[in-house]
Amino acid sequence: MVGIVEVRKLFFDSDLVLRKLDAKSRKVLSKGGAFIRRTARSSIKKSKQKSVADLTAKEARIYAIRVADAKKHGRPKPKRPFAASKPGEPPRSPTGKYKQTIFFYYDEQSNSMVCGPVKLARSQEKIPAILESGGTETVNSGRTVTIRPRPHMAPAYEKERSKIVAMFAGDL
């Protein structure tokens, strides 16, 4: 996965890209990347809190303790855990930061546009790929968890592909 520092050098307004591509290709690839990025970002919704009925036994116990503690000390009721998206749906983002990591840039080797999440400082490199196609990952506690696919980039590309093809054909 490419980091944000490398990607910035390959944005469509950089000197390298301006020298490599003719104006029409640059315009079409840039617009196509923007379409895909917008569609992918809009598919990622903010996480919702689980309903009390949906909490696991462990989550319900912890939540009940936190509610009692808040009531005892006169604090507001705590928030319930966030619900994950269902497999096959786009991922949810509790903070909205994940959708801000989706960029598009020019790939010099393949002479094409690449759109997807980039690696930020101190972030785990494999998570976006696992979200897209599924897989296993070791979490902080040392256990291995299986994550079922939650595609968001491939559906965004499929949705916008006809627009990009039409732009290359000169129809738009």
Short mmCIF file of N, CA and C in Angstrom, two decimals:
data_model
loop_
_atom_site.label_atom_id
_atom_site.label_comp_id
_atom_site.label_asym_id
_atom_site.label_seq_id
_atom_site.Cartn_x
_atom_site.Cartn_y
_atom_site.Cartn_z
N MET A 1 0.85 -1.17 0.00
CA MET A 1 0.00 0.00 0.00
C MET A 1 0.89 1.23 0.00
N VAL A 2 0.49 2.22 -0.72
CA VAL A 2 1.26 3.44 -0.88
C VAL A 2 0.91 4.40 0.25
N GLY A 3 1.91 5.11 0.74
CA GLY A 3 1.70 6.08 1.80
C GLY A 3 1.31 7.44 1.25
N ILE A 4 0.81 8.30 2.11
CA ILE A 4 0.33 9.61 1.70
C ILE A 4 1.45 10.48 1.14
N VAL A 5 2.67 10.33 1.64
CA VAL A 5 3.79 11.14 1.16
C VAL A 5 4.08 10.83 -0.31
N GLU A 6 4.09 9.53 -0.66
CA GLU A 6 4.34 9.14 -2.05
C GLU A 6 3.20 9.58 -2.96
N VAL A 7 1.98 9.48 -2.47
CA VAL A 7 0.81 9.80 -3.28
C VAL A 7 0.76 11.28 -3.61
N ARG A 8 1.15 12.13 -2.68
CA ARG A 8 1.11 13.58 -2.94
C ARG A 8 1.93 13.97 -4.16
N LYS A 9 3.03 13.24 -4.39
CA LYS A 9 3.88 13.54 -5.55
C LYS A 9 3.20 13.17 -6.86
N LEU A 10 2.16 12.34 -6.79
CA LEU A 10 1.51 11.83 -7.99
C LEU A 10 0.09 12.34 -8.17
N PHE A 11 -0.30 13.40 -7.45
CA PHE A 11 -1.61 14.00 -7.68
C PHE A 11 -1.60 14.61 -9.08
N PHE A 12 -2.77 14.80 -9.64
CA PHE A 12 -2.87 15.19 -11.04
C PHE A 12 -2.40 16.62 -11.33
N ASP A 13 -2.15 17.42 -10.31
CA ASP A 13 -1.63 18.76 -10.56
C ASP A 13 -0.12 18.85 -10.30
N SER A 14 0.54 17.71 -10.05
CA SER A 14 1.98 17.73 -9.80
C SER A 14 2.74 17.87 -11.12
N ASP A 15 3.98 18.36 -11.05
CA ASP A 15 4.79 18.58 -12.25
C ASP A 15 5.02 17.28 -13.01
N LEU A 16 5.29 16.20 -12.30
CA LEU A 16 5.54 14.91 -12.94
C LEU A 16 4.36 14.48 -13.81
N VAL A 17 3.18 14.56 -13.28
CA VAL A 17 1.98 14.14 -14.01
C VAL A 17 1.70 15.09 -15.16
N LEU A 18 1.91 16.37 -14.95
CA LEU A 18 1.68 17.35 -16.03
C LEU A 18 2.60 17.08 -17.21
N ARG A 19 3.84 16.62 -16.94
CA ARG A 19 4.78 16.31 -18.02
C ARG A 19 4.43 15.01 -18.72
N LYS A 20 3.94 14.02 -17.98
CA LYS A 20 3.73 12.67 -18.52
C LYS A 20 2.46 12.53 -19.36
N LEU A 21 1.40 13.22 -19.01
CA LEU A 21 0.11 13.00 -19.66
C LEU A 21 -0.31 14.19 -20.51
N ASP A 22 -1.00 13.88 -21.61
CA ASP A 22 -1.56 14.97 -22.40
C ASP A 22 -2.79 15.51 -21.65
N ALA A 23 -3.29 16.66 -22.06
CA ALA A 23 -4.34 17.34 -21.32
C ALA A 23 -5.63 16.52 -21.23
N LYS A 24 -6.03 15.88 -22.34
CA LYS A 24 -7.29 15.13 -22.33
C LYS A 24 -7.20 13.93 -21.39
N SER A 25 -6.12 13.16 -21.48
CA SER A 25 -5.96 11.99 -20.61
C SER A 25 -5.93 12.40 -19.15
N ARG A 26 -5.21 13.47 -18.87
CA ARG A 26 -5.11 13.96 -17.50
C ARG A 26 -6.49 14.37 -16.97
N LYS A 27 -7.26 15.06 -17.81
CA LYS A 27 -8.59 15.51 -17.41
C LYS A 27 -9.52 14.33 -17.17
N VAL A 28 -9.51 13.36 -18.08
CA VAL A 28 -10.40 12.21 -17.96
C VAL A 28 -10.03 11.36 -16.75
N LEU A 29 -8.74 11.07 -16.58
CA LEU A 29 -8.31 10.25 -15.44
C LEU A 29 -8.59 10.97 -14.12
N SER A 30 -8.36 12.27 -14.10
CA SER A 30 -8.60 13.03 -12.88
C SER A 30 -10.09 13.05 -12.53
N LYS A 31 -10.93 13.31 -13.51
CA LYS A 31 -12.38 13.31 -13.26
C LYS A 31 -12.87 11.92 -12.87
N GLY A 32 -12.36 10.90 -13.57
CA GLY A 32 -12.75 9.53 -13.24
C GLY A 32 -12.38 9.17 -11.82
N GLY A 33 -11.17 9.55 -11.41
CA GLY A 33 -10.75 9.29 -10.04
C GLY A 33 -11.61 10.02 -9.03
N ALA A 34 -11.98 11.26 -9.37
CA ALA A 34 -12.84 12.03 -8.47
C ALA A 34 -14.22 11.39 -8.34
N PHE A 35 -14.76 10.90 -9.46
CA PHE A 35 -16.07 10.23 -9.42
C PHE A 35 -16.02 9.00 -8.52
N ILE A 36 -14.99 8.17 -8.72
CA ILE A 36 -14.87 6.94 -7.94
C ILE A 36 -14.66 7.26 -6.46
N ARG A 37 -13.79 8.23 -6.19
CA ARG A 37 -13.53 8.61 -4.79
C ARG A 37 -14.81 9.10 -4.11
N ARG A 38 -15.56 9.95 -4.81
CA ARG A 38 -16.80 10.48 -4.23
C ARG A 38 -17.79 9.35 -3.93
N THR A 39 -17.94 8.43 -4.88
CA THR A 39 -18.88 7.31 -4.69
C THR A 39 -18.43 6.42 -3.54
N ALA A 40 -17.13 6.11 -3.47
CA ALA A 40 -16.61 5.26 -2.40
C ALA A 40 -16.78 5.94 -1.05
N ARG A 41 -16.45 7.22 -0.97
CA ARG A 41 -16.57 7.94 0.30
C ARG A 41 -18.03 8.02 0.75
N SER A 42 -18.93 8.25 -0.20
CA SER A 42 -20.33 8.39 0.20
C SER A 42 -20.95 7.06 0.60
N SER A 43 -20.33 5.95 0.19
CA SER A 43 -20.88 4.64 0.58
C SER A 43 -20.50 4.27 2.01
N ILE A 44 -19.48 4.92 2.57
CA ILE A 44 -19.04 4.63 3.94
C ILE A 44 -19.81 5.55 4.89
N LYS A 45 -20.69 4.95 5.65
CA LYS A 45 -21.54 5.72 6.57
C LYS A 45 -20.96 5.71 7.98
N LYS A 46 -21.44 6.64 8.78
CA LYS A 46 -21.02 6.70 10.18
C LYS A 46 -21.63 5.52 10.93
N SER A 47 -20.88 4.96 11.86
CA SER A 47 -21.36 3.82 12.65
C SER A 47 -22.52 4.23 13.54
N LYS A 48 -23.46 3.31 13.68
CA LYS A 48 -24.58 3.52 14.59
C LYS A 48 -24.32 2.74 15.87
N GLN A 49 -24.95 3.16 16.96
CA GLN A 49 -24.84 2.41 18.20
C GLN A 49 -25.72 1.17 18.11
N LYS A 50 -25.26 0.10 18.74
CA LYS A 50 -26.06 -1.12 18.80
C LYS A 50 -27.27 -0.86 19.70
N SER A 51 -28.38 -1.51 19.39
CA SER A 51 -29.52 -1.44 20.31
C SER A 51 -29.20 -2.33 21.50
N VAL A 52 -29.86 -2.12 22.60
CA VAL A 52 -29.61 -2.91 23.81
C VAL A 52 -29.86 -4.39 23.52
N ALA A 53 -30.85 -4.69 22.69
CA ALA A 53 -31.17 -6.08 22.36
C ALA A 53 -30.07 -6.74 21.53
N ASP A 54 -29.30 -5.96 20.79
CA ASP A 54 -28.24 -6.51 19.93
C ASP A 54 -26.91 -6.69 20.65
N LEU A 55 -26.78 -6.23 21.88
CA LEU A 55 -25.52 -6.36 22.60
C LEU A 55 -25.26 -7.82 22.94
N THR A 56 -23.99 -8.23 22.86
CA THR A 56 -23.62 -9.57 23.30
C THR A 56 -23.72 -9.61 24.83
N ALA A 57 -23.64 -10.79 25.40
CA ALA A 57 -23.75 -10.92 26.86
C ALA A 57 -22.66 -10.11 27.56
N LYS A 58 -21.43 -10.19 27.03
CA LYS A 58 -20.31 -9.46 27.63
C LYS A 58 -20.53 -7.96 27.49
N GLU A 59 -20.95 -7.49 26.29
CA GLU A 59 -21.19 -6.06 26.08
C GLU A 59 -22.32 -5.56 26.98
N ALA A 60 -23.37 -6.37 27.14
CA ALA A 60 -24.51 -5.98 27.98
C ALA A 60 -24.08 -5.83 29.43
N ARG A 61 -23.24 -6.76 29.91
CA ARG A 61 -22.74 -6.68 31.28
C ARG A 61 -21.93 -5.41 31.50
N ILE A 62 -21.00 -5.15 30.59
CA ILE A 62 -20.14 -3.96 30.70
C ILE A 62 -20.99 -2.70 30.61
N TYR A 63 -21.95 -2.68 29.70
CA TYR A 63 -22.81 -1.51 29.53
C TYR A 63 -23.63 -1.26 30.80
N ALA A 64 -24.17 -2.32 31.40
CA ALA A 64 -24.97 -2.18 32.62
C ALA A 64 -24.12 -1.61 33.76
N ILE A 65 -22.88 -2.05 33.86
CA ILE A 65 -21.97 -1.53 34.89
C ILE A 65 -21.70 -0.05 34.65
N ARG A 66 -21.47 0.32 33.40
CA ARG A 66 -21.18 1.73 33.08
C ARG A 66 -22.40 2.62 33.32
N VAL A 67 -23.59 2.11 33.00
CA VAL A 67 -24.82 2.88 33.24
C VAL A 67 -25.01 3.10 34.74
N ALA A 68 -24.81 2.04 35.53
CA ALA A 68 -24.97 2.16 36.98
C ALA A 68 -23.95 3.14 37.56
N ASP A 69 -22.71 3.07 37.08
CA ASP A 69 -21.66 3.96 37.55
C ASP A 69 -21.99 5.42 37.20
N ALA A 70 -22.47 5.64 35.97
CA ALA A 70 -22.82 7.00 35.55
C ALA A 70 -23.97 7.55 36.39
N LYS A 71 -24.96 6.70 36.65
CA LYS A 71 -26.10 7.11 37.46
C LYS A 71 -25.66 7.45 38.89
N LYS A 72 -24.78 6.63 39.44
CA LYS A 72 -24.29 6.81 40.81
C LYS A 72 -23.54 8.14 40.96
N HIS A 73 -22.75 8.50 39.94
CA HIS A 73 -21.91 9.69 40.01
C HIS A 73 -22.53 10.91 39.31
N GLY A 74 -23.78 10.78 38.87
CA GLY A 74 -24.47 11.92 38.26
C GLY A 74 -23.95 12.32 36.89
N ARG A 75 -23.39 11.37 36.17
CA ARG A 75 -22.88 11.65 34.82
C ARG A 75 -23.92 11.22 33.79
N PRO A 76 -23.79 11.69 32.55
CA PRO A 76 -24.73 11.26 31.52
C PRO A 76 -24.59 9.77 31.21
N LYS A 77 -25.63 9.21 30.68
CA LYS A 77 -25.66 7.79 30.33
C LYS A 77 -24.58 7.52 29.27
N PRO A 78 -23.80 6.46 29.41
CA PRO A 78 -22.73 6.18 28.43
C PRO A 78 -23.30 5.71 27.09
N LYS A 79 -22.48 5.82 26.07
CA LYS A 79 -22.89 5.35 24.74
C LYS A 79 -22.72 3.85 24.66
N ARG A 80 -23.58 3.23 23.86
CA ARG A 80 -23.48 1.80 23.62
C ARG A 80 -22.39 1.56 22.57
N PRO A 81 -21.90 0.32 22.46
CA PRO A 81 -20.89 0.02 21.44
C PRO A 81 -21.43 0.26 20.03
N PHE A 82 -20.53 0.53 19.10
CA PHE A 82 -20.92 0.74 17.71
C PHE A 82 -21.22 -0.58 17.03
N ALA A 83 -22.17 -0.55 16.12
CA ALA A 83 -22.52 -1.74 15.34
C ALA A 83 -21.66 -1.76 14.08
N ALA A 84 -21.13 -2.93 13.74
CA ALA A 84 -20.35 -3.08 12.51
C ALA A 84 -21.31 -3.25 11.34
N SER A 85 -20.82 -2.97 10.15
CA SER A 85 -21.65 -3.20 8.96
C SER A 85 -21.80 -4.70 8.73
N LYS A 86 -22.81 -5.06 8.00
CA LYS A 86 -23.02 -6.47 7.68
C LYS A 86 -22.08 -6.86 6.55
N PRO A 87 -21.63 -8.12 6.50
CA PRO A 87 -20.78 -8.56 5.39
C PRO A 87 -21.48 -8.31 4.05
N GLY A 88 -20.72 -7.81 3.09
CA GLY A 88 -21.28 -7.49 1.78
C GLY A 88 -21.68 -6.03 1.66
N GLU A 89 -21.88 -5.33 2.78
CA GLU A 89 -22.17 -3.91 2.78
C GLU A 89 -20.86 -3.13 2.92
N PRO A 90 -20.83 -1.86 2.50
CA PRO A 90 -19.62 -1.06 2.73
C PRO A 90 -19.33 -0.94 4.22
N PRO A 91 -18.06 -0.76 4.59
CA PRO A 91 -17.73 -0.65 6.01
C PRO A 91 -18.32 0.62 6.61
N ARG A 92 -18.44 0.62 7.91
CA ARG A 92 -18.87 1.82 8.63
C ARG A 92 -17.64 2.41 9.33
N SER A 93 -17.68 3.70 9.55
CA SER A 93 -16.55 4.38 10.18
C SER A 93 -17.05 5.17 11.38
N PRO A 94 -16.65 4.77 12.60
CA PRO A 94 -17.13 5.49 13.79
C PRO A 94 -16.74 6.96 13.80
N THR A 95 -15.55 7.27 13.32
CA THR A 95 -15.06 8.65 13.38
C THR A 95 -15.14 9.37 12.04
N GLY A 96 -15.27 8.64 10.95
CA GLY A 96 -15.29 9.25 9.63
C GLY A 96 -13.89 9.44 9.05
N LYS A 97 -12.86 9.03 9.79
CA LYS A 97 -11.49 9.22 9.32
C LYS A 97 -11.13 8.29 8.17
N TYR A 98 -11.68 7.07 8.18
CA TYR A 98 -11.33 6.11 7.13
C TYR A 98 -11.68 6.66 5.74
N LYS A 99 -12.84 7.27 5.61
CA LYS A 99 -13.24 7.76 4.29
C LYS A 99 -12.34 8.91 3.83
N GLN A 100 -11.70 9.60 4.77
CA GLN A 100 -10.80 10.69 4.39
C GLN A 100 -9.45 10.18 3.88
N THR A 101 -9.19 8.87 4.01
CA THR A 101 -7.93 8.31 3.50
C THR A 101 -8.06 7.86 2.05
N ILE A 102 -9.24 8.00 1.45
CA ILE A 102 -9.43 7.56 0.07
C ILE A 102 -9.00 8.69 -0.86
N PHE A 103 -7.99 8.40 -1.67
CA PHE A 103 -7.44 9.35 -2.63
C PHE A 103 -7.37 8.70 -4.00
N PHE A 104 -7.10 9.51 -5.02
CA PHE A 104 -6.78 8.96 -6.33
C PHE A 104 -5.52 9.66 -6.82
N TYR A 105 -4.73 8.92 -7.58
CA TYR A 105 -3.47 9.46 -8.07
C TYR A 105 -3.05 8.75 -9.34
N TYR A 106 -2.05 9.30 -10.00
CA TYR A 106 -1.53 8.75 -11.25
C TYR A 106 -0.46 7.71 -10.91
N ASP A 107 -0.59 6.52 -11.50
CA ASP A 107 0.41 5.46 -11.32
C ASP A 107 1.32 5.47 -12.54
N GLU A 108 2.58 5.83 -12.31
CA GLU A 108 3.54 5.99 -13.40
C GLU A 108 3.83 4.68 -14.12
N GLN A 109 3.97 3.57 -13.38
CA GLN A 109 4.34 2.30 -14.00
C GLN A 109 3.26 1.79 -14.94
N SER A 110 2.00 1.86 -14.52
CA SER A 110 0.93 1.33 -15.37
C SER A 110 0.27 2.41 -16.21
N ASN A 111 0.72 3.64 -16.10
CA ASN A 111 0.18 4.77 -16.85
C ASN A 111 -1.34 4.83 -16.67
N SER A 112 -1.78 4.77 -15.42
CA SER A 112 -3.21 4.75 -15.13
C SER A 112 -3.50 5.50 -13.84
N MET A 113 -4.79 5.60 -13.54
CA MET A 113 -5.23 6.24 -12.31
C MET A 113 -5.50 5.15 -11.28
N VAL A 114 -5.08 5.38 -10.04
CA VAL A 114 -5.33 4.45 -8.94
C VAL A 114 -6.18 5.18 -7.91
N CYS A 115 -7.22 4.53 -7.44
CA CYS A 115 -8.09 5.13 -6.44
C CYS A 115 -8.27 4.15 -5.29
N GLY A 116 -8.07 4.62 -4.07
CA GLY A 116 -8.26 3.76 -2.91
C GLY A 116 -7.69 4.39 -1.67
N PRO A 117 -7.84 3.70 -0.53
CA PRO A 117 -7.30 4.23 0.72
C PRO A 117 -5.77 4.18 0.73
N VAL A 118 -5.16 5.19 1.29
CA VAL A 118 -3.70 5.23 1.39
C VAL A 118 -3.30 4.98 2.84
N LYS A 119 -2.07 4.54 3.02
CA LYS A 119 -1.55 4.27 4.36
C LYS A 119 -1.13 5.58 5.00
N LEU A 120 -1.67 5.84 6.17
CA LEU A 120 -1.28 7.01 6.93
C LEU A 120 -0.26 6.60 7.98
N ALA A 121 0.39 7.56 8.59
CA ALA A 121 1.39 7.26 9.61
C ALA A 121 0.77 6.43 10.72
N ARG A 122 1.47 5.41 11.16
CA ARG A 122 1.09 4.52 12.26
C ARG A 122 -0.20 3.74 12.00
N SER A 123 -0.64 3.65 10.75
CA SER A 123 -1.86 2.87 10.50
C SER A 123 -1.48 1.48 10.03
N GLN A 124 -2.41 0.56 10.19
CA GLN A 124 -2.15 -0.81 9.76
C GLN A 124 -2.39 -0.91 8.27
N GLU A 125 -1.40 -1.44 7.59
CA GLU A 125 -1.40 -1.47 6.14
C GLU A 125 -2.45 -2.40 5.54
N LYS A 126 -2.73 -3.51 6.19
CA LYS A 126 -3.57 -4.54 5.59
C LYS A 126 -5.07 -4.30 5.76
N ILE A 127 -5.47 -3.45 6.65
CA ILE A 127 -6.89 -3.31 6.98
C ILE A 127 -7.75 -2.93 5.76
N PRO A 128 -7.40 -1.92 4.95
CA PRO A 128 -8.26 -1.61 3.80
C PRO A 128 -8.42 -2.78 2.83
N ALA A 129 -7.35 -3.52 2.59
CA ALA A 129 -7.44 -4.68 1.69
C ALA A 129 -8.33 -5.76 2.30
N ILE A 130 -8.21 -5.97 3.60
CA ILE A 130 -9.04 -6.97 4.27
C ILE A 130 -10.51 -6.54 4.25
N LEU A 131 -10.77 -5.25 4.43
CA LEU A 131 -12.15 -4.78 4.37
C LEU A 131 -12.74 -5.03 2.98
N GLU A 132 -11.96 -4.80 1.96
CA GLU A 132 -12.46 -4.94 0.58
C GLU A 132 -12.72 -6.40 0.21
N SER A 133 -11.80 -7.30 0.56
CA SER A 133 -11.93 -8.68 0.07
C SER A 133 -12.05 -9.73 1.16
N GLY A 134 -11.96 -9.34 2.42
CA GLY A 134 -12.06 -10.30 3.52
C GLY A 134 -10.71 -10.90 3.86
N GLY A 135 -10.59 -11.49 5.03
CA GLY A 135 -9.35 -12.13 5.45
C GLY A 135 -9.25 -12.21 6.96
N THR A 136 -8.05 -12.51 7.43
CA THR A 136 -7.82 -12.62 8.87
C THR A 136 -6.80 -11.58 9.31
N GLU A 137 -6.91 -11.16 10.55
CA GLU A 137 -6.00 -10.16 11.11
C GLU A 137 -5.84 -10.44 12.59
N THR A 138 -4.64 -10.20 13.11
CA THR A 138 -4.38 -10.34 14.53
C THR A 138 -4.66 -9.00 15.20
N VAL A 139 -5.53 -9.01 16.21
CA VAL A 139 -5.89 -7.78 16.90
C VAL A 139 -4.94 -7.56 18.08
N ASN A 140 -5.10 -6.42 18.76
CA ASN A 140 -4.18 -6.02 19.84
C ASN A 140 -4.03 -7.08 20.92
N SER A 141 -5.09 -7.82 21.22
CA SER A 141 -5.02 -8.82 22.29
C SER A 141 -4.27 -10.07 21.86
N GLY A 142 -3.88 -10.15 20.59
CA GLY A 142 -3.14 -11.30 20.10
C GLY A 142 -4.01 -12.36 19.45
N ARG A 143 -5.34 -12.18 19.50
CA ARG A 143 -6.21 -13.16 18.86
C ARG A 143 -6.34 -12.85 17.38
N THR A 144 -6.60 -13.91 16.63
CA THR A 144 -6.82 -13.77 15.20
C THR A 144 -8.32 -13.71 14.94
N VAL A 145 -8.73 -12.69 14.21
CA VAL A 145 -10.15 -12.54 13.87
C VAL A 145 -10.32 -12.65 12.36
N THR A 146 -11.45 -13.20 11.95
CA THR A 146 -11.77 -13.29 10.53
C THR A 146 -12.74 -12.16 10.20
N ILE A 147 -12.39 -11.41 9.17
CA ILE A 147 -13.23 -10.29 8.73
C ILE A 147 -13.80 -10.67 7.37
N ARG A 148 -15.12 -10.71 7.28
CA ARG A 148 -15.76 -11.02 6.01
C ARG A 148 -15.75 -9.77 5.14
N PRO A 149 -15.79 -9.94 3.81
CA PRO A 149 -15.63 -8.79 2.91
C PRO A 149 -16.72 -7.72 3.07
N ARG A 150 -16.27 -6.48 3.03
CA ARG A 150 -17.16 -5.33 3.03
C ARG A 150 -16.70 -4.41 1.90
N PRO A 151 -17.01 -4.81 0.66
CA PRO A 151 -16.49 -4.07 -0.50
C PRO A 151 -17.06 -2.66 -0.60
N HIS A 152 -16.20 -1.74 -0.99
CA HIS A 152 -16.64 -0.37 -1.23
C HIS A 152 -15.92 0.25 -2.43
N MET A 153 -14.69 -0.15 -2.71
CA MET A 153 -13.97 0.41 -3.85
C MET A 153 -14.43 -0.23 -5.17
N ALA A 154 -14.54 -1.56 -5.21
CA ALA A 154 -14.97 -2.23 -6.45
C ALA A 154 -16.38 -1.80 -6.86
N PRO A 155 -17.35 -1.74 -5.94
CA PRO A 155 -18.67 -1.26 -6.35
C PRO A 155 -18.65 0.20 -6.83
N ALA A 156 -17.80 1.03 -6.22
CA ALA A 156 -17.70 2.43 -6.65
C ALA A 156 -17.15 2.49 -8.07
N TYR A 157 -16.14 1.67 -8.36
CA TYR A 157 -15.58 1.63 -9.72
C TYR A 157 -16.63 1.15 -10.72
N GLU A 158 -17.33 0.08 -10.38
CA GLU A 158 -18.36 -0.46 -11.29
C GLU A 158 -19.44 0.58 -11.57
N LYS A 159 -19.82 1.32 -10.56
CA LYS A 159 -20.87 2.32 -10.72
C LYS A 159 -20.42 3.46 -11.64
N GLU A 160 -19.16 3.84 -11.57
CA GLU A 160 -18.66 5.00 -12.33
C GLU A 160 -17.96 4.63 -13.64
N ARG A 161 -17.76 3.34 -13.90
CA ARG A 161 -16.99 2.91 -15.07
C ARG A 161 -17.59 3.44 -16.38
N SER A 162 -18.89 3.39 -16.53
CA SER A 162 -19.50 3.83 -17.79
C SER A 162 -19.24 5.32 -18.04
N LYS A 163 -19.24 6.14 -16.99
CA LYS A 163 -18.95 7.57 -17.15
C LYS A 163 -17.51 7.78 -17.64
N ILE A 164 -16.59 7.01 -17.08
CA ILE A 164 -15.18 7.16 -17.45
C ILE A 164 -14.96 6.74 -18.90
N VAL A 165 -15.56 5.62 -19.30
CA VAL A 165 -15.45 5.14 -20.68
C VAL A 165 -16.04 6.17 -21.63
N ALA A 166 -17.18 6.75 -21.27
CA ALA A 166 -17.81 7.77 -22.11
C ALA A 166 -16.92 9.01 -22.24
N MET A 167 -16.24 9.38 -21.17
CA MET A 167 -15.35 10.55 -21.23
C MET A 167 -14.18 10.28 -22.17
N PHE A 168 -13.62 9.06 -22.12
CA PHE A 168 -12.52 8.73 -23.03
C PHE A 168 -13.00 8.71 -24.48
N ALA A 169 -14.24 8.31 -24.69
CA ALA A 169 -14.79 8.27 -26.05
C ALA A 169 -15.15 9.67 -26.53
N GLY A 170 -15.20 10.63 -25.62
CA GLY A 170 -15.49 12.00 -26.01
C GLY A 170 -16.97 12.33 -25.96
N ASP A 171 -17.77 11.48 -25.34
CA ASP A 171 -19.21 11.71 -25.28
C ASP A 171 -19.60 12.75 -24.25
N LEU A 172 -18.80 12.93 -23.22
CA LEU A 172 -19.17 13.91 -22.19
C LEU A 172 -18.47 15.23 -22.41
#
